[in-house]
Amino acid sequence: MLHVSDLTKRFGGIIAVNGVSLEIRKGEIVGLIGPNGSGKTTLINLIAGFYKADSGRIIFEGVDITKKTADERVKLGIARTFQIPRVIGNMTAWQNVTYAVIGSRRFKEKKMTLTEASMEALYYLDIVGLLRKRDVLCRDLPIYELRLVELARALALNPKFIMVDEVMAGLNPVEADNVARLVQRLREEFKLTTMWVEHVLRIIMRSVERVVVMNEGKIIADGEPREVAKDVGVIKAYMGEEVVI
Amino acid sequence: MINELLLSLIYTFIFGSMYLGIALGFSIVTGVLRVFNLAYPIFFLIAAYGTWLFWRDLNLPFELSIALPFVLVAVASYLVYKFVVNKFMEAEDYMLAALILLFLAVEQVVSIVYPEAAGVFIPTRVIEGSVNVGPASLPGQYFVIALASLIMTALYVMFFMKTKTGLVMRAISQSYLVSRIIGVNFNLMFVIAMILGSIPPAVVMLLLAPVWALNPFIGWTLFAYGIMVAVLGGLGNLKGTIIAAYMIGAIYSFVAYLVNPRLAGLACLVVVVIILALKPRGLARAETIW
Amino acid sequence: MVIKIEERRGRIIIHLLNKSRFEWTIEPRYWRNPLIVVILWILLPLIMAYYVPLGIVGIGSTTLLSSLILANVIALSAIAHSLQTIGTGRVNFGPQFFLVVGGYVAALLNKNYGLGSELTFLASFAITALVGLALSPLTVISRGLYFTLITLVLPLILGELIFWRGDIFGAETGIPGITRLAHTGDPMNDLLICFYLSLAMVLILTVIVDKILRSRWGFMLGVINEDEDVASSFGIDTKKIKVVTFTFTSGIMGLSGWFIAHYYGAFAGTMWLEPWVLIFILLSSVLGGKAAIYGAPLGAYFIVLSRDILRSYIGGGYSLLLLYIVLLIALYLLPEGLWGLYRKTRYREYVPVIRIRRKL
């Protein structure tokens, strides 16, 4: 489904992503882990079209999207959430989901009206359980609910491939558990191919089928969660710090 | 032809230095506060008309009359910081609007009290008559202005490089957030930067007064050059400002002497816009003040 | 019975010829305020111009009408400026540039090629929009303060150009002898015609912009104003929308210039490039309503009327000084703008914000 080959991104002298090649198959749920500054979020930004790659190619469903802009990639079915929730604070939760429906591909294809789009937005808000908070301005929502808005907003794009960036950061264990289960459920319900970025493996150990470990812009391990966890010693030596448990 | 080229070169030096002097204070304020001080032209007006006020209306000795406006300028920049910049830090549309309004109000006061017909004249000529340089005969005062601008620039660069306050200001200009974390006294630093930024325009204006015809609307004209230089140099970067000042000076004098004097201003502006279209953040990227 | 009025279930119902009917709820909470405002806006100047002795506010009826006309012209540009602020996420500090371009297009075409005011209307819009289109890459390239500065430089360029080709643009004297919009012979009637024409332009633009902002486009413009990165990562083509918005709003600002040229019968660009025009347009949009479009006419009327009332009382330079002071005070007293006084927090409606620097 997604095929990344030899992707490189430099910021000044720093090579944030260094020749990364990655293959994600349809229907898979892949965990992407690594310490701070290992290039996980940069990789997401490259795939989402936020940054332009210095070299390498990104192919999504047979289409070369390396040169496409972020909004064109969205129309092809790539969605993401942000590590620090980036919702429009001056809009309500409902409005925040509505513009995603407007930006999605089917809005144009089905010639939807604004009313239809907002009704659909309600549907997605209901799925994540935020229907009652629809008219609250997002700047007044706590972080847990912002994460839910982000998920609803990504879903509203009707994506085939979704990248979830540290969706559990800053949440208490109960909330984190809820979000984790929600991501799982959404993946099954909407048949999403998922890439789940997390700081530590433990959290997503049970949820993902495959784990990719990044460090200093490179992929250093790729395999089943159990195997990767076994390699802890190796990885520790690699990274020189205890990040993957 | 050779003569004209030489003349253009000399004027490049003179105009370049003068523009540097005009833009210097503005660049410093932009660099440290990351605020666009649209009330900057009031410093020109206060310096020139303040001197006239003390000298002619209050009959103070001339030397004192030249010194006192600097106090006025410092007070004015403190007030601008306190009541406009600080107040509207979070609402910049209001801040910029308020700064323009303030400038317009001051300009209006000046034009009411000292209209052009009042014949305000400040005899700050240091070198009487003209100086002959090669083929050219230039008012000696131009060299004084150029020299003063260069000295001020050198002093400010030294200040930013050598003193502790300068270091703190450079830190602020690099990262507002980080310097907030390490507990910098922002208000103090910002006030100092504002006051430092208000001195160069006052000096340049006082030296320029005898050679250029003074009128209440001179502020915006001078400021236009300041804006061009500051934008071209990359907001608030002194290196960029210096390069940009001489660049603008060169374009101005070469176009004026080789093409058409009426096109000089236009050429500068067009070059600024073209360069900015190619390098949107100016010649030097504006992450630091130096 | 031609007209029948009855009161039923808390509503006044007016039947016209037993066919059409008009309903009005008595409870003030449900009054349709926009309709009332528009009716007052249309009628008040007429009533005031003819029936109310204006000595109390110190200005005569012709003065009042001409300042209302200027207010409408400023409002036209200010509404466009507000829309531009929302749709590009950047604050334009050179709206008078576009106004003057439009004015010169109208003046030159009318003077040199004898085009009527209807044709110059189209030409002003088209050519100013083209200039806007040519400059629109700026909205993609530069952000924040840089955009502000570049747009601040634009009027200066035009000013230099006007002085350079004084033979074409008439330098400081401008271009006289442009066909006037109304020449009935009675100055009062002329003023009334011009007033209603300018008012019609403002009302039509308000309706158009209102429709835009309530549609899907309004949503996208709002997202772009708040966060371009979010907009593009949720499928909104930010470049296209910014360019279109900038082009369209530039054209509208050009129409203000068209009106000025044909209304005064002469056009001196240098006068309209001065900083006070910038302040009038900018403050109408910013102080009026913080980029809420309904606030822009409010701001324009507030500023222009304060100026003219102050001028008739005090006169000369002092009145301008006082105006600037009044506006400064207004900035301190109205953190949400004039429109903010009326607008209650209506959650379902997006309220724009203006940010010049996007991040600290």
Short mmCIF file of C-alpha atoms in Angstrom, two decimals, chain C:
data_model
loop_
_atom_site.label_atom_id
_atom_site.label_comp_id
_atom_site.label_asym_id
_atom_site.label_seq_id
_atom_site.Cartn_x
_atom_site.Cartn_y
_atom_site.Cartn_z
CA MET C 1 -59.03 45.59 1.40
CA VAL C 2 -55.56 46.09 0.07
CA ILE C 3 -53.58 45.84 3.27
CA LYS C 4 -54.77 43.95 6.31
CA ILE C 5 -52.80 43.95 9.55
CA GLU C 6 -53.54 41.44 12.27
CA GLU C 7 -51.88 40.23 15.43
CA ARG C 8 -51.76 36.52 15.94
CA ARG C 9 -49.72 34.36 18.30
CA GLY C 10 -47.31 37.11 19.18
CA ARG C 11 -46.72 38.08 15.61
CA ILE C 12 -47.83 40.97 13.50
CA ILE C 13 -48.93 39.74 10.11
CA ILE C 14 -49.40 42.13 7.22
CA HIS C 15 -51.47 40.83 4.32
CA LEU C 16 -50.96 42.49 0.99
CA LEU C 17 -53.77 42.06 -1.56
CA ASN C 18 -54.58 38.76 0.14
CA LYS C 19 -51.61 37.30 -1.67
CA SER C 20 -48.25 38.00 -0.17
CA ARG C 21 -47.85 38.38 3.55
CA PHE C 22 -45.19 39.67 5.84
CA GLU C 23 -44.67 38.49 9.38
CA TRP C 24 -42.89 40.15 12.24
CA THR C 25 -42.45 38.70 15.69
CA ILE C 26 -43.20 41.16 18.49
CA GLU C 27 -40.74 39.72 20.99
CA PRO C 28 -37.55 41.78 20.44
CA ARG C 29 -35.37 38.72 20.92
CA TYR C 30 -36.54 37.36 17.59
CA TRP C 31 -36.34 40.55 15.62
CA ARG C 32 -34.47 40.25 12.42
CA ASN C 33 -31.79 42.78 13.22
CA PRO C 34 -29.96 42.75 9.88
CA LEU C 35 -33.19 43.73 8.12
CA ILE C 36 -33.83 46.60 10.55
CA VAL C 37 -30.28 47.83 10.18
CA VAL C 38 -30.43 47.77 6.40
CA ILE C 39 -33.75 49.66 6.35
CA LEU C 40 -32.42 52.28 8.76
CA TRP C 41 -29.22 52.50 6.81
CA ILE C 42 -31.15 53.20 3.64
CA LEU C 43 -33.67 55.63 5.10
CA LEU C 44 -31.80 57.59 7.75
CA PRO C 45 -29.53 59.64 5.48
CA LEU C 46 -32.53 60.65 3.38
CA ILE C 47 -34.49 61.74 6.41
CA MET C 48 -31.55 63.49 7.96
CA ALA C 49 -30.59 65.22 4.77
CA TYR C 50 -34.05 66.71 4.27
CA TYR C 51 -35.87 66.94 7.55
CA VAL C 52 -33.52 67.08 10.50
CA PRO C 53 -31.78 70.31 11.36
CA LEU C 54 -28.22 69.11 11.60
CA GLY C 55 -26.99 72.13 13.48
CA ILE C 56 -26.90 70.00 16.59
CA VAL C 57 -24.12 67.81 15.32
CA GLY C 58 -22.56 70.78 13.66
CA ILE C 59 -22.63 69.66 10.05
CA GLY C 60 -24.88 70.58 7.17
CA SER C 61 -26.78 68.03 5.16
CA THR C 62 -24.44 68.18 2.16
CA THR C 63 -21.43 67.70 4.41
CA LEU C 64 -23.19 64.82 6.10
CA LEU C 65 -23.99 63.13 2.81
CA SER C 66 -20.52 63.58 1.41
CA SER C 67 -18.96 62.15 4.54
CA LEU C 68 -21.36 59.22 4.41
CA ILE C 69 -20.28 58.65 0.82
CA LEU C 70 -16.64 58.62 1.85
CA ALA C 71 -17.58 56.25 4.67
CA ASN C 72 -19.18 53.91 2.15
CA VAL C 73 -16.09 54.00 -0.05
CA ILE C 74 -13.87 53.22 2.92
CA ALA C 75 -16.31 50.51 4.02
CA LEU C 76 -16.13 48.88 0.60
CA SER C 77 -12.36 48.58 0.84
CA ALA C 78 -12.54 47.62 4.50
CA ILE C 79 -14.94 44.73 3.86
CA ALA C 80 -12.62 43.50 1.14
CA HIS C 81 -9.70 43.93 3.53
CA SER C 82 -11.49 41.90 6.20
CA LEU C 83 -12.24 39.11 3.77
CA GLN C 84 -8.64 39.19 2.64
CA THR C 85 -7.42 38.97 6.22
CA ILE C 86 -9.58 35.90 6.81
CA GLY C 87 -8.91 34.22 3.50
CA THR C 88 -5.16 34.67 3.33
CA GLY C 89 -4.34 34.69 7.03
CA ARG C 90 -2.25 37.79 6.47
CA VAL C 91 -2.84 41.45 7.18
CA ASN C 92 -2.40 43.71 4.19
CA PHE C 93 -0.88 47.07 5.10
CA GLY C 94 -1.19 48.53 1.64
CA PRO C 95 -4.89 48.45 0.76
CA GLN C 96 -4.67 51.99 -0.59
CA PHE C 97 -2.33 50.71 -3.29
CA PHE C 98 -5.17 48.75 -4.89
CA LEU C 99 -7.58 51.60 -4.38
CA VAL C 100 -5.29 53.94 -6.27
CA VAL C 101 -4.68 51.43 -9.05
CA GLY C 102 -8.42 51.12 -9.56
CA GLY C 103 -8.83 54.89 -9.45
CA TYR C 104 -6.17 55.47 -12.10
CA VAL C 105 -7.57 52.77 -14.36
CA ALA C 106 -10.96 54.48 -14.27
CA ALA C 107 -9.51 57.96 -14.63
CA LEU C 108 -7.15 57.16 -17.48
CA LEU C 109 -9.59 55.07 -19.47
CA ASN C 110 -12.29 57.69 -19.08
CA LYS C 111 -10.04 60.60 -19.90
CA ASN C 112 -8.00 59.14 -22.73
CA TYR C 113 -10.36 56.66 -24.34
CA GLY C 114 -13.69 58.13 -23.40
CA LEU C 115 -14.99 55.00 -21.71
CA GLY C 116 -18.19 55.52 -19.73
CA SER C 117 -18.41 54.88 -16.02
CA GLU C 118 -20.04 51.47 -16.59
CA LEU C 119 -17.15 50.26 -18.70
CA THR C 120 -14.52 51.73 -16.40
CA PHE C 121 -16.29 49.93 -13.53
CA LEU C 122 -15.60 46.61 -15.18
CA ALA C 123 -12.11 47.67 -16.25
CA SER C 124 -11.19 48.90 -12.76
CA PHE C 125 -12.27 45.65 -11.22
CA ALA C 126 -10.61 43.52 -13.87
CA ILE C 127 -7.29 45.33 -13.99
CA THR C 128 -6.95 45.74 -10.22
CA ALA C 129 -7.79 42.08 -9.85
CA LEU C 130 -5.09 41.28 -12.40
CA VAL C 131 -2.60 43.37 -10.43
CA GLY C 132 -3.75 41.48 -7.36
CA LEU C 133 -3.27 38.20 -9.19
CA ALA C 134 0.24 39.24 -10.19
CA LEU C 135 1.04 40.08 -6.58
CA SER C 136 -0.78 37.10 -5.09
CA PRO C 137 2.31 34.86 -4.99
CA LEU C 138 3.27 37.07 -2.05
CA THR C 139 0.54 35.39 -0.03
CA VAL C 140 2.21 32.06 -0.65
CA ILE C 141 5.82 33.15 -0.30
CA SER C 142 5.87 35.53 2.63
CA ARG C 143 4.33 35.23 6.02
CA GLY C 144 3.60 37.38 9.00
CA LEU C 145 5.58 40.57 9.41
CA TYR C 146 7.28 40.14 6.05
CA PHE C 147 3.97 40.25 4.25
CA THR C 148 3.00 43.30 6.27
CA LEU C 149 6.22 45.05 5.30
CA ILE C 150 6.08 44.22 1.62
CA THR C 151 2.52 45.43 1.39
CA LEU C 152 3.57 48.57 3.24
CA VAL C 153 6.17 49.18 0.52
CA LEU C 154 3.73 48.74 -2.39
CA PRO C 155 2.09 52.20 -2.07
CA LEU C 156 5.54 53.77 -1.95
CA ILE C 157 6.40 52.16 -5.29
CA LEU C 158 3.22 53.45 -6.83
CA GLY C 159 3.94 56.89 -5.41
CA GLU C 160 7.36 56.93 -7.08
CA LEU C 161 5.82 55.73 -10.32
CA ILE C 162 3.26 58.53 -10.25
CA PHE C 163 5.97 61.13 -9.82
CA TRP C 164 8.16 59.59 -12.46
CA ARG C 165 5.49 59.57 -15.14
CA GLY C 166 3.82 62.78 -14.07
CA ASP C 167 2.81 63.29 -17.69
CA ILE C 168 0.51 60.29 -17.50
CA PHE C 169 -0.58 60.30 -13.89
CA GLY C 170 -0.66 64.02 -13.35
CA ALA C 171 1.70 63.86 -10.34
CA GLU C 172 0.31 65.83 -7.41
CA THR C 173 -2.48 67.59 -9.27
CA GLY C 174 -3.94 64.34 -10.53
CA ILE C 175 -6.28 63.81 -13.43
CA PRO C 176 -9.16 66.25 -13.64
CA GLY C 177 -12.27 66.20 -15.79
CA ILE C 178 -13.48 62.64 -15.28
CA THR C 179 -17.13 61.97 -16.09
CA ARG C 180 -19.16 62.33 -12.92
CA LEU C 181 -21.47 59.65 -11.72
CA ALA C 182 -24.42 62.00 -11.43
CA HIS C 183 -24.97 65.33 -13.10
CA THR C 184 -28.57 66.29 -12.54
CA GLY C 185 -27.77 69.93 -11.97
CA ASP C 186 -28.93 69.89 -8.38
CA PRO C 187 -25.92 69.18 -6.13
CA MET C 188 -28.13 67.70 -3.43
CA ASN C 189 -29.63 65.19 -5.83
CA ASP C 190 -26.20 64.33 -7.16
CA LEU C 191 -25.04 63.62 -3.65
CA LEU C 192 -28.08 61.47 -2.93
CA ILE C 193 -27.55 59.46 -6.10
CA CYS C 194 -23.88 58.96 -5.27
CA PHE C 195 -24.75 58.02 -1.73
CA TYR C 196 -27.23 55.38 -2.77
CA LEU C 197 -24.92 54.03 -5.41
CA SER C 198 -22.10 53.66 -2.90
CA LEU C 199 -24.50 52.20 -0.35
CA ALA C 200 -25.75 49.70 -2.91
CA MET C 201 -22.17 48.66 -3.61
CA VAL C 202 -21.49 48.17 0.09
CA LEU C 203 -24.72 46.24 0.66
CA ILE C 204 -24.22 43.99 -2.34
CA LEU C 205 -20.65 43.28 -1.33
CA THR C 206 -21.74 42.58 2.25
CA VAL C 207 -24.34 40.10 1.03
CA ILE C 208 -21.85 38.41 -1.30
CA VAL C 209 -19.17 38.16 1.35
CA ASP C 210 -21.71 37.01 3.90
CA LYS C 211 -22.84 34.25 1.54
CA ILE C 212 -19.22 33.27 0.93
CA LEU C 213 -18.43 33.12 4.61
CA ARG C 214 -21.48 31.01 5.40
CA SER C 215 -20.71 28.52 2.66
CA ARG C 216 -18.12 25.78 2.48
CA TRP C 217 -15.68 28.41 1.22
CA GLY C 218 -16.14 30.34 4.44
CA PHE C 219 -15.15 27.25 6.35
CA MET C 220 -12.00 26.85 4.33
CA LEU C 221 -11.13 30.53 4.61
CA GLY C 222 -11.56 30.30 8.38
CA VAL C 223 -9.24 27.31 8.64
CA ILE C 224 -6.63 29.05 6.50
CA ASN C 225 -6.83 32.12 8.71
CA GLU C 226 -6.22 30.01 11.78
CA ASP C 227 -3.67 27.46 10.68
CA GLU C 228 -2.50 26.89 7.15
CA ASP C 229 -0.72 23.67 7.97
CA VAL C 230 -3.87 22.16 9.39
CA ALA C 231 -5.80 23.40 6.38
CA SER C 232 -3.50 21.70 3.91
CA SER C 233 -3.32 18.49 5.92
CA PHE C 234 -7.09 18.26 5.81
CA GLY C 235 -7.44 18.49 2.10
CA ILE C 236 -7.81 22.23 1.59
CA ASP C 237 -5.91 23.66 -1.35
CA THR C 238 -4.51 26.65 0.53
CA LYS C 239 -2.57 28.12 -2.37
CA LYS C 240 -5.54 28.25 -4.66
CA ILE C 241 -7.85 29.74 -2.07
CA LYS C 242 -5.35 32.37 -0.98
CA VAL C 243 -4.68 33.44 -4.55
CA VAL C 244 -8.37 33.61 -5.42
CA THR C 245 -9.20 35.57 -2.27
CA PHE C 246 -6.36 38.00 -2.79
CA THR C 247 -7.30 38.57 -6.41
CA PHE C 248 -11.00 39.07 -5.73
CA THR C 249 -10.51 41.40 -2.78
CA SER C 250 -7.93 43.43 -4.70
CA GLY C 251 -10.50 43.94 -7.41
CA ILE C 252 -13.04 45.16 -4.86
CA MET C 253 -10.53 47.65 -3.45
CA GLY C 254 -10.03 48.83 -7.02
CA LEU C 255 -13.76 49.52 -7.18
CA SER C 256 -13.42 51.95 -4.27
CA GLY C 257 -10.91 53.80 -6.41
CA TRP C 258 -13.29 53.70 -9.37
CA PHE C 259 -15.99 55.29 -7.24
CA ILE C 260 -13.68 58.00 -5.93
CA ALA C 261 -12.53 58.91 -9.44
CA HIS C 262 -16.03 59.22 -10.83
CA TYR C 263 -17.51 60.79 -7.73
CA TYR C 264 -15.05 63.63 -7.36
CA GLY C 265 -14.56 63.96 -11.10
CA ALA C 266 -10.82 64.09 -10.51
CA PHE C 267 -8.28 61.65 -9.21
CA ALA C 268 -4.99 62.46 -7.51
CA GLY C 269 -3.33 59.21 -6.57
CA THR C 270 -0.73 60.76 -4.30
CA MET C 271 -3.46 62.01 -1.97
CA TRP C 272 -4.97 58.56 -1.63
CA LEU C 273 -1.62 56.88 -1.05
CA GLU C 274 -1.01 58.77 2.17
CA PRO C 275 -0.86 56.93 5.49
CA TRP C 276 -4.23 58.27 6.66
CA VAL C 277 -6.02 56.26 3.96
CA LEU C 278 -4.25 53.15 5.21
CA ILE C 279 -5.32 53.99 8.75
CA PHE C 280 -8.92 54.58 7.70
CA ILE C 281 -9.23 51.27 5.85
CA LEU C 282 -7.15 49.27 8.29
CA LEU C 283 -8.92 50.59 11.35
CA SER C 284 -12.35 50.14 9.77
CA SER C 285 -11.56 46.50 9.36
CA VAL C 286 -9.55 45.99 12.55
CA LEU C 287 -11.21 48.34 15.02
CA GLY C 288 -14.57 47.83 13.34
CA GLY C 289 -14.79 44.19 14.02
CA LYS C 290 -11.47 42.40 14.16
CA ALA C 291 -11.97 41.19 10.58
CA ALA C 292 -15.66 40.41 11.08
CA ILE C 293 -17.10 41.84 7.91
CA TYR C 294 -20.18 43.44 9.47
CA GLY C 295 -17.88 45.45 11.65
CA ALA C 296 -16.11 47.02 8.70
CA PRO C 297 -18.92 49.42 7.65
CA LEU C 298 -19.49 50.20 11.31
CA GLY C 299 -15.84 51.12 11.69
CA ALA C 300 -15.82 53.16 8.51
CA TYR C 301 -18.87 55.16 9.59
CA PHE C 302 -17.42 55.65 13.06
CA ILE C 303 -14.10 56.92 11.77
CA VAL C 304 -15.32 59.12 8.93
CA LEU C 305 -18.18 60.62 10.92
CA SER C 306 -15.93 61.34 13.90
CA ARG C 307 -13.52 63.05 11.58
CA ASP C 308 -16.14 65.26 9.99
CA ILE C 309 -17.97 66.11 13.18
CA LEU C 310 -14.68 66.99 14.86
CA ARG C 311 -13.72 69.04 11.85
CA SER C 312 -16.91 71.05 11.88
CA TYR C 313 -16.54 71.79 15.58
CA ILE C 314 -12.85 72.44 15.82
CA GLY C 315 -11.57 72.74 12.31
CA GLY C 316 -8.11 72.67 10.87
CA GLY C 317 -5.24 70.52 12.03
CA TYR C 318 -6.51 70.17 15.58
CA SER C 319 -9.51 68.11 14.48
CA LEU C 320 -7.27 65.53 12.78
CA LEU C 321 -5.09 65.38 15.86
CA LEU C 322 -8.15 64.86 17.99
CA LEU C 323 -9.40 62.17 15.61
CA TYR C 324 -6.16 60.24 15.97
CA ILE C 325 -6.40 60.54 19.73
CA VAL C 326 -10.03 59.39 19.71
CA LEU C 327 -9.07 56.38 17.59
CA LEU C 328 -6.15 55.58 19.87
CA ILE C 329 -8.45 55.66 22.87
CA ALA C 330 -10.93 53.49 21.00
CA LEU C 331 -8.21 50.88 20.52
CA TYR C 332 -7.73 50.75 24.27
CA LEU C 333 -11.41 50.65 25.11
CA LEU C 334 -12.59 48.18 22.49
CA PRO C 335 -10.43 45.08 22.62
CA GLU C 336 -13.01 43.21 20.53
CA GLY C 337 -13.76 46.02 18.15
CA LEU C 338 -17.02 47.89 17.61
CA TRP C 339 -18.76 44.81 16.31
CA GLY C 340 -17.78 42.97 19.47
CA LEU C 341 -20.09 45.29 21.40
CA TYR C 342 -23.07 43.87 19.55
CA ARG C 343 -22.03 40.34 18.84
CA LYS C 344 -22.75 37.97 21.64
CA THR C 345 -20.75 34.82 21.74
CA ARG C 346 -22.44 32.76 19.10
CA TYR C 347 -20.66 29.49 19.12
CA ARG C 348 -21.84 28.09 15.88
CA GLU C 349 -20.48 30.97 13.93
CA TYR C 350 -16.81 31.22 13.27
CA VAL C 351 -15.33 34.43 14.62
CA PRO C 352 -12.12 35.33 12.84
CA VAL C 353 -8.98 36.39 14.65
CA ILE C 354 -6.17 38.51 13.28
CA ARG C 355 -2.66 37.35 13.92
CA ILE C 356 0.31 38.94 12.26
CA ARG C 357 3.15 36.93 13.70
CA ARG C 358 2.06 33.33 13.56
CA LYS C 359 4.39 32.14 16.27
CA LEU C 360 6.63 33.58 18.91
#
